[in-house]
Amino acid sequence: AQKITQTQPGMFVQEKEAVTLDCTYDTSDPSYGLFWYKQPSSGEMIFLIYQGSYDQQNATEGRYSLNFQKARKSANLVISASQLGDSAMYFCAMREILNAGNMLTFGGGTRLMVKP
Amino acid sequence: GAGVSQTPSNKVTEKGKYVELRCDPISGHTALYWYRQSLGQGPEFLIYFQGTGAADDSGLPNDRFFAVRPEGSVSTLKIQRTERGDSAVYLCASSLDVGGFNEQFFGPGTRLTVL
């Protein structure tokens, strides 16, 4: 079974609108962390936001917030007030701290395109 | 300060040749990771080092792949008898430590093309 599933291969959003990128995960490890990375066309992976499995509140970082629903095993990324520079690939990733050490397992990604 | 650097940025080789890919982590980062990203996919874990030793090499696809980090800083990923299926972007990342939240900082990658 896929450990990280991103069901939206591509998404369009109008500039200045909010957009939600979906991520569901599968793990039996009680201790895990969820990450979102942005990968522009230049190729570098840029860390956006992190949510720990024991964190009580949803993580927020500027225009990025993580809608963490533990019972549903989902960790959706919400980008508010989209900008043209947000156009990129977005990857959800998980670290299973007890079962898998320190490696990150990535989903297949979602390509976000911001329309002017 | 300087980020993770990788050399070369691009490598074109012929099937059957040997290649080495280099990664310079952020100074002071004890953990170093190698990932491979095929076209249109997310990165896949290959190996990670804690200090000089390979703490987890479970992602290496076969024995043609090998990585070293002899002094606990720079790492080299070595691929013997390259095959066309090895063509991908090889990403290196480093983190200050391991466990919990330890942000992995990624390098720009090396694009390997095997003809």
PDB file of C-alpha atoms in Angstrom:
ATOM      1  CA  ALA A   1       0.000   0.000   0.000  1.00  0.00           C
ATOM      2  CA  GLN A   2       1.127   3.536  -0.716  1.00  0.00           C
ATOM      3  CA  LYS A   3       2.335   5.274   2.406  1.00  0.00           C
ATOM      4  CA  ILE A   4       1.713   8.758   1.052  1.00  0.00           C
ATOM      5  CA  THR A   5      -1.028   9.426  -1.471  1.00  0.00           C
ATOM      6  CA  GLN A   6      -1.526  12.679  -3.325  1.00  0.00           C
ATOM      7  CA  THR A   7      -4.590  12.227  -5.495  1.00  0.00           C
ATOM      8  CA  GLN A   8      -4.390  15.493  -7.444  1.00  0.00           C
ATOM      9  CA  PRO A   9      -1.782  15.286 -10.218  1.00  0.00           C
ATOM     10  CA  GLY A  10      -2.504  18.900 -11.190  1.00  0.00           C
ATOM     11  CA  MET A  11      -4.415  21.840  -9.779  1.00  0.00           C
ATOM     12  CA  PHE A  12      -5.282  25.293 -11.077  1.00  0.00           C
ATOM     13  CA  VAL A  13      -5.979  28.242  -8.797  1.00  0.00           C
ATOM     14  CA  GLN A  14      -6.686  31.865  -9.520  1.00  0.00           C
ATOM     15  CA  GLU A  15      -4.171  34.347  -8.202  1.00  0.00           C
ATOM     16  CA  LYS A  16      -5.128  35.640  -4.722  1.00  0.00           C
ATOM     17  CA  GLU A  17      -7.445  32.693  -4.091  1.00  0.00           C
ATOM     18  CA  ALA A  18      -6.825  29.936  -1.527  1.00  0.00           C
ATOM     19  CA  VAL A  19      -6.090  26.358  -2.586  1.00  0.00           C
ATOM     20  CA  THR A  20      -5.969  23.016  -0.757  1.00  0.00           C
ATOM     21  CA  LEU A  21      -3.591  20.260  -1.791  1.00  0.00           C
ATOM     22  CA  ASP A  22      -4.595  16.834  -0.532  1.00  0.00           C
ATOM     23  CA  CYS A  23      -2.391  14.309   1.223  1.00  0.00           C
ATOM     24  CA  THR A  24      -3.350  11.070   2.928  1.00  0.00           C
ATOM     25  CA  TYR A  25      -0.925   8.774   4.673  1.00  0.00           C
ATOM     26  CA  ASP A  26      -0.754   5.262   6.017  1.00  0.00           C
ATOM     27  CA  THR A  27       1.296   4.222   9.011  1.00  0.00           C
ATOM     28  CA  SER A  28       1.109   2.059  12.104  1.00  0.00           C
ATOM     29  CA  ASP A  29       3.845   4.037  13.805  1.00  0.00           C
ATOM     30  CA  PRO A  30       2.363   6.133  16.644  1.00  0.00           C
ATOM     31  CA  SER A  31       5.163   8.665  16.299  1.00  0.00           C
ATOM     32  CA  TYR A  32       5.551  10.307  12.930  1.00  0.00           C
ATOM     33  CA  GLY A  33       6.026  13.653  11.253  1.00  0.00           C
ATOM     34  CA  LEU A  34       4.454  15.073   8.129  1.00  0.00           C
ATOM     35  CA  PHE A  35       6.247  17.520   5.847  1.00  0.00           C
ATOM     36  CA  TRP A  36       5.352  19.558   2.793  1.00  0.00           C
ATOM     37  CA  TYR A  37       7.995  20.555   0.259  1.00  0.00           C
ATOM     38  CA  LYS A  38       7.773  22.826  -2.768  1.00  0.00           C
ATOM     39  CA  GLN A  39       9.800  22.027  -5.881  1.00  0.00           C
ATOM     40  CA  PRO A  40       9.904  24.817  -8.492  1.00  0.00           C
ATOM     41  CA  SER A  41      10.980  24.131 -12.059  1.00  0.00           C
ATOM     42  CA  SER A  42      14.569  24.845 -11.014  1.00  0.00           C
ATOM     43  CA  GLY A  43      14.490  21.556  -9.082  1.00  0.00           C
ATOM     44  CA  GLU A  44      15.410  22.430  -5.519  1.00  0.00           C
ATOM     45  CA  MET A  45      13.238  21.075  -2.706  1.00  0.00           C
ATOM     46  CA  ILE A  46      12.057  23.851  -0.404  1.00  0.00           C
ATOM     47  CA  PHE A  47      10.691  22.963   3.032  1.00  0.00           C
ATOM     48  CA  LEU A  48       7.338  24.605   3.762  1.00  0.00           C
ATOM     49  CA  ILE A  49       5.734  23.231   6.880  1.00  0.00           C
ATOM     50  CA  TYR A  50       5.863  20.404   9.432  1.00  0.00           C
ATOM     51  CA  GLN A  51       3.276  18.649  11.595  1.00  0.00           C
ATOM     52  CA  GLY A  52       4.154  16.157  14.322  1.00  0.00           C
ATOM     53  CA  SER A  53       1.761  13.340  15.130  1.00  0.00           C
ATOM     54  CA  TYR A  54       1.433  14.506  18.720  1.00  0.00           C
ATOM     55  CA  ASP A  55       0.963  18.188  17.903  1.00  0.00           C
ATOM     56  CA  GLN A  56      -2.399  19.350  19.178  1.00  0.00           C
ATOM     57  CA  GLN A  57      -2.722  22.323  16.878  1.00  0.00           C
ATOM     58  CA  ASN A  58      -2.522  22.588  13.119  1.00  0.00           C
ATOM     59  CA  ALA A  59       0.804  23.963  11.927  1.00  0.00           C
ATOM     60  CA  THR A  60       0.933  27.360  10.247  1.00  0.00           C
ATOM     61  CA  GLU A  61       3.789  29.158   8.485  1.00  0.00           C
ATOM     62  CA  GLY A  62       2.848  32.456   6.894  1.00  0.00           C
ATOM     63  CA  ARG A  63       0.485  31.732   4.004  1.00  0.00           C
ATOM     64  CA  TYR A  64       0.818  27.990   4.523  1.00  0.00           C
ATOM     65  CA  SER A  65      -1.271  25.981   6.939  1.00  0.00           C
ATOM     66  CA  LEU A  66      -1.658  22.276   7.426  1.00  0.00           C
ATOM     67  CA  ASN A  67      -5.120  20.823   7.945  1.00  0.00           C
ATOM     68  CA  PHE A  68      -4.194  17.815  10.066  1.00  0.00           C
ATOM     69  CA  GLN A  69      -6.967  15.267  10.599  1.00  0.00           C
ATOM     70  CA  LYS A  70      -5.330  12.427  12.479  1.00  0.00           C
ATOM     71  CA  ALA A  71      -8.296  10.059  12.555  1.00  0.00           C
ATOM     72  CA  ARG A  72      -8.674  10.366   8.781  1.00  0.00           C
ATOM     73  CA  LYS A  73      -4.893  10.190   8.284  1.00  0.00           C
ATOM     74  CA  SER A  74      -4.899  13.296   6.181  1.00  0.00           C
ATOM     75  CA  ALA A  75      -2.543  16.272   6.165  1.00  0.00           C
ATOM     76  CA  ASN A  76      -3.747  18.708   3.544  1.00  0.00           C
ATOM     77  CA  LEU A  77      -1.753  21.826   2.703  1.00  0.00           C
ATOM     78  CA  VAL A  78      -3.687  25.075   2.451  1.00  0.00           C
ATOM     79  CA  ILE A  79      -2.088  27.987   0.632  1.00  0.00           C
ATOM     80  CA  SER A  80      -3.879  31.271   1.167  1.00  0.00           C
ATOM     81  CA  ALA A  81      -3.754  34.254  -1.208  1.00  0.00           C
ATOM     82  CA  SER A  82      -2.007  32.359  -4.019  1.00  0.00           C
ATOM     83  CA  GLN A  83       0.780  34.125  -5.871  1.00  0.00           C
ATOM     84  CA  LEU A  84       2.194  33.469  -9.338  1.00  0.00           C
ATOM     85  CA  GLY A  85       5.409  32.314  -7.671  1.00  0.00           C
ATOM     86  CA  ASP A  86       3.510  29.497  -5.974  1.00  0.00           C
ATOM     87  CA  SER A  87       3.356  27.634  -9.289  1.00  0.00           C
ATOM     88  CA  ALA A  88       5.423  24.499  -8.648  1.00  0.00           C
ATOM     89  CA  MET A  89       5.294  20.830  -7.691  1.00  0.00           C
ATOM     90  CA  TYR A  90       4.271  20.188  -4.104  1.00  0.00           C
ATOM     91  CA  PHE A  91       5.244  17.028  -2.249  1.00  0.00           C
ATOM     92  CA  CYS A  92       3.852  15.621   0.962  1.00  0.00           C
ATOM     93  CA  ALA A  93       6.281  13.450   2.921  1.00  0.00           C
ATOM     94  CA  MET A  94       6.285  11.418   6.123  1.00  0.00           C
ATOM     95  CA  ARG A  95       8.914  10.334   8.588  1.00  0.00           C
ATOM     96  CA  GLU A  96       7.966   7.275  10.653  1.00  0.00           C
ATOM     97  CA  ILE A  97      10.130   7.806  13.678  1.00  0.00           C
ATOM     98  CA  LEU A  98       9.960   4.391  15.333  1.00  0.00           C
ATOM     99  CA  ASN A  99       9.471   2.101  12.356  1.00  0.00           C
ATOM    100  CA  ALA A 100      11.617   3.702   9.689  1.00  0.00           C
ATOM    101  CA  GLY A 101      14.163   5.944  11.338  1.00  0.00           C
ATOM    102  CA  ASN A 102      14.919   9.173   9.607  1.00  0.00           C
ATOM    103  CA  MET A 103      14.131   8.640   5.966  1.00  0.00           C
ATOM    104  CA  LEU A 104      11.357  10.614   4.315  1.00  0.00           C
ATOM    105  CA  THR A 105       8.720   8.839   2.253  1.00  0.00           C
ATOM    106  CA  PHE A 106       7.302  11.114  -0.438  1.00  0.00           C
ATOM    107  CA  GLY A 107       4.043  11.133  -2.318  1.00  0.00           C
ATOM    108  CA  GLY A 108       3.832  11.475  -6.071  1.00  0.00           C
ATOM    109  CA  GLY A 109       3.310  15.214  -5.917  1.00  0.00           C
ATOM    110  CA  THR A 110       0.760  17.753  -7.115  1.00  0.00           C
ATOM    111  CA  ARG A 111       1.546  20.320  -9.785  1.00  0.00           C
ATOM    112  CA  LEU A 112      -0.007  23.654  -8.838  1.00  0.00           C
ATOM    113  CA  MET A 113      -0.539  26.268 -11.514  1.00  0.00           C
ATOM    114  CA  VAL A 114      -1.543  29.778 -10.458  1.00  0.00           C
ATOM    115  CA  LYS A 115      -3.471  31.728 -13.077  1.00  0.00           C
ATOM    116  CA  PRO A 116      -3.130  35.523 -13.278  1.00  0.00           C
TER     117      PRO A 116
ATOM    118  CA  GLY B   1      25.624  30.257   5.191  1.00  0.00           C
ATOM    119  CA  ALA B   2      26.172  27.840   2.328  1.00  0.00           C
ATOM    120  CA  GLY B   3      23.521  25.268   1.606  1.00  0.00           C
ATOM    121  CA  VAL B   4      23.911  21.691   0.445  1.00  0.00           C
ATOM    122  CA  SER B   5      25.910  21.533  -2.755  1.00  0.00           C
ATOM    123  CA  GLN B   6      26.093  18.716  -5.285  1.00  0.00           C
ATOM    124  CA  THR B   7      28.474  18.111  -8.135  1.00  0.00           C
ATOM    125  CA  PRO B   8      28.222  17.712 -11.003  1.00  0.00           C
ATOM    126  CA  SER B   9      24.882  19.338 -11.722  1.00  0.00           C
ATOM    127  CA  ASN B  10      24.546  17.212 -14.843  1.00  0.00           C
ATOM    128  CA  LYS B  11      26.209  13.956 -15.796  1.00  0.00           C
ATOM    129  CA  VAL B  12      25.789  12.141 -19.083  1.00  0.00           C
ATOM    130  CA  THR B  13      27.336   8.706 -19.339  1.00  0.00           C
ATOM    131  CA  GLU B  14      27.113   5.593 -21.424  1.00  0.00           C
ATOM    132  CA  LYS B  15      25.532   2.343 -20.366  1.00  0.00           C
ATOM    133  CA  GLY B  16      28.001   0.211 -18.456  1.00  0.00           C
ATOM    134  CA  LYS B  17      30.174   3.074 -17.211  1.00  0.00           C
ATOM    135  CA  TYR B  18      30.988   3.966 -13.607  1.00  0.00           C
ATOM    136  CA  VAL B  19      29.892   7.307 -12.120  1.00  0.00           C
ATOM    137  CA  GLU B  20      30.455   9.174  -8.873  1.00  0.00           C
ATOM    138  CA  LEU B  21      28.135  11.839  -7.548  1.00  0.00           C
ATOM    139  CA  ARG B  22      29.308  14.156  -4.783  1.00  0.00           C
ATOM    140  CA  CYS B  23      27.426  15.859  -1.978  1.00  0.00           C
ATOM    141  CA  ASP B  24      28.694  18.588   0.364  1.00  0.00           C
ATOM    142  CA  PRO B  25      26.293  18.937   3.296  1.00  0.00           C
ATOM    143  CA  ILE B  26      25.725  22.004   5.408  1.00  0.00           C
ATOM    144  CA  SER B  27      28.611  22.434   7.813  1.00  0.00           C
ATOM    145  CA  GLY B  28      27.891  20.813  11.165  1.00  0.00           C
ATOM    146  CA  HIS B  29      25.071  18.611   9.925  1.00  0.00           C
ATOM    147  CA  THR B  30      25.607  15.095  11.189  1.00  0.00           C
ATOM    148  CA  ALA B  31      22.977  13.343   9.087  1.00  0.00           C
ATOM    149  CA  LEU B  32      23.175  13.022   5.301  1.00  0.00           C
ATOM    150  CA  TYR B  33      20.630  11.458   2.976  1.00  0.00           C
ATOM    151  CA  TRP B  34      20.542  10.379  -0.657  1.00  0.00           C
ATOM    152  CA  TYR B  35      17.303  10.231  -2.631  1.00  0.00           C
ATOM    153  CA  ARG B  36      16.551   9.466  -6.278  1.00  0.00           C
ATOM    154  CA  GLN B  37      13.816  11.255  -8.195  1.00  0.00           C
ATOM    155  CA  SER B  38      12.644   9.792 -11.466  1.00  0.00           C
ATOM    156  CA  LEU B  39      10.778  11.981 -13.933  1.00  0.00           C
ATOM    157  CA  GLY B  40       7.287  12.845 -12.732  1.00  0.00           C
ATOM    158  CA  GLN B  41       7.667  11.122  -9.378  1.00  0.00           C
ATOM    159  CA  GLY B  42       8.479  12.012  -5.808  1.00  0.00           C
ATOM    160  CA  PRO B  43      11.945  11.406  -4.395  1.00  0.00           C
ATOM    161  CA  GLU B  44      12.718   7.878  -3.190  1.00  0.00           C
ATOM    162  CA  PHE B  45      15.045   7.195  -0.305  1.00  0.00           C
ATOM    163  CA  LEU B  46      18.334   5.456  -1.049  1.00  0.00           C
ATOM    164  CA  ILE B  47      20.614   5.673   2.001  1.00  0.00           C
ATOM    165  CA  TYR B  48      21.348   7.804   5.013  1.00  0.00           C
ATOM    166  CA  PHE B  49      24.461   8.409   7.097  1.00  0.00           C
ATOM    167  CA  GLN B  50      24.765   9.376  10.704  1.00  0.00           C
ATOM    168  CA  GLY B  51      28.333  10.586  10.935  1.00  0.00           C
ATOM    169  CA  THR B  52      30.609   8.320   8.929  1.00  0.00           C
ATOM    170  CA  GLY B  53      28.497   5.186   9.032  1.00  0.00           C
ATOM    171  CA  ALA B  54      25.577   4.201   6.836  1.00  0.00           C
ATOM    172  CA  ALA B  55      22.727   3.984   9.318  1.00  0.00           C
ATOM    173  CA  ASP B  56      20.175   2.774   6.789  1.00  0.00           C
ATOM    174  CA  ASP B  57      20.928   1.605   3.245  1.00  0.00           C
ATOM    175  CA  SER B  58      17.651  -0.197   2.697  1.00  0.00           C
ATOM    176  CA  GLY B  59      16.724   1.980  -0.276  1.00  0.00           C
ATOM    177  CA  LEU B  60      19.710   1.119  -2.454  1.00  0.00           C
ATOM    178  CA  PRO B  61      18.187  -0.745  -5.407  1.00  0.00           C
ATOM    179  CA  ASN B  62      20.987  -3.279  -5.887  1.00  0.00           C
ATOM    180  CA  ASP B  63      24.681  -3.870  -5.302  1.00  0.00           C
ATOM    181  CA  ARG B  64      25.690  -1.608  -8.179  1.00  0.00           C
ATOM    182  CA  PHE B  65      24.958   1.315  -5.875  1.00  0.00           C
ATOM    183  CA  PHE B  66      27.292   2.226  -3.048  1.00  0.00           C
ATOM    184  CA  ALA B  67      27.850   5.367  -0.972  1.00  0.00           C
ATOM    185  CA  VAL B  68      30.544   6.521   1.395  1.00  0.00           C
ATOM    186  CA  ARG B  69      31.100   9.357   3.842  1.00  0.00           C
ATOM    187  CA  PRO B  70      34.616   8.700   5.116  1.00  0.00           C
ATOM    188  CA  GLU B  71      35.110  11.801   7.253  1.00  0.00           C
ATOM    189  CA  GLY B  72      31.537  12.447   8.271  1.00  0.00           C
ATOM    190  CA  SER B  73      31.106  15.383   5.930  1.00  0.00           C
ATOM    191  CA  VAL B  74      31.278  14.996   2.133  1.00  0.00           C
ATOM    192  CA  SER B  75      29.553  11.944   0.687  1.00  0.00           C
ATOM    193  CA  THR B  76      29.961  10.195  -2.643  1.00  0.00           C
ATOM    194  CA  LEU B  77      27.327   8.041  -4.298  1.00  0.00           C
ATOM    195  CA  LYS B  78      28.915   5.514  -6.618  1.00  0.00           C
ATOM    196  CA  ILE B  79      27.097   3.648  -9.360  1.00  0.00           C
ATOM    197  CA  GLN B  80      28.797   0.799 -11.191  1.00  0.00           C
ATOM    198  CA  ARG B  81      27.840  -0.601 -14.593  1.00  0.00           C
ATOM    199  CA  THR B  82      25.214   2.080 -15.125  1.00  0.00           C
ATOM    200  CA  GLU B  83      21.959   1.157 -16.821  1.00  0.00           C
ATOM    201  CA  ARG B  84      19.471   3.349 -18.670  1.00  0.00           C
ATOM    202  CA  GLY B  85      17.024   2.878 -15.788  1.00  0.00           C
ATOM    203  CA  ASP B  86      19.457   4.659 -13.492  1.00  0.00           C
ATOM    204  CA  SER B  87      18.676   7.927 -15.272  1.00  0.00           C
ATOM    205  CA  ALA B  88      17.149  10.261 -12.686  1.00  0.00           C
ATOM    206  CA  VAL B  89      17.887  13.263 -10.506  1.00  0.00           C
ATOM    207  CA  TYR B  90      19.915  12.263  -7.456  1.00  0.00           C
ATOM    208  CA  LEU B  91      19.159  14.486  -4.493  1.00  0.00           C
ATOM    209  CA  CYS B  92      21.253  14.863  -1.395  1.00  0.00           C
ATOM    210  CA  ALA B  93      19.953  16.302   1.877  1.00  0.00           C
ATOM    211  CA  SER B  94      21.423  16.977   5.282  1.00  0.00           C
ATOM    212  CA  SER B  95      20.015  17.636   8.719  1.00  0.00           C
ATOM    213  CA  LEU B  96      21.496  18.882  11.953  1.00  0.00           C
ATOM    214  CA  ASP B  97      20.578  15.733  13.803  1.00  0.00           C
ATOM    215  CA  VAL B  98      18.112  12.910  13.610  1.00  0.00           C
ATOM    216  CA  GLY B  99      14.763  12.145  15.186  1.00  0.00           C
ATOM    217  CA  GLY B 100      11.606  14.144  15.689  1.00  0.00           C
ATOM    218  CA  PHE B 101      11.485  17.298  13.637  1.00  0.00           C
ATOM    219  CA  ASN B 102      14.791  17.645  11.914  1.00  0.00           C
ATOM    220  CA  GLU B 103      14.363  19.577   8.731  1.00  0.00           C
ATOM    221  CA  GLN B 104      16.200  18.027   5.835  1.00  0.00           C
ATOM    222  CA  PHE B 105      17.827  20.649   3.631  1.00  0.00           C
ATOM    223  CA  PHE B 106      18.098  19.523   0.038  1.00  0.00           C
ATOM    224  CA  GLY B 107      20.758  20.223  -2.533  1.00  0.00           C
ATOM    225  CA  PRO B 108      20.002  21.155  -6.155  1.00  0.00           C
ATOM    226  CA  GLY B 109      20.493  17.590  -7.321  1.00  0.00           C
ATOM    227  CA  THR B 110      22.589  15.867  -9.971  1.00  0.00           C
ATOM    228  CA  ARG B 111      20.757  14.957 -13.149  1.00  0.00           C
ATOM    229  CA  LEU B 112      22.171  11.646 -14.380  1.00  0.00           C
ATOM    230  CA  THR B 113      21.481  10.557 -17.920  1.00  0.00           C
ATOM    231  CA  VAL B 114      22.579   7.106 -19.030  1.00  0.00           C
ATOM    232  CA  LEU B 115      22.618   6.705 -22.800  1.00  0.00           C
TER     233      LEU B 115
END
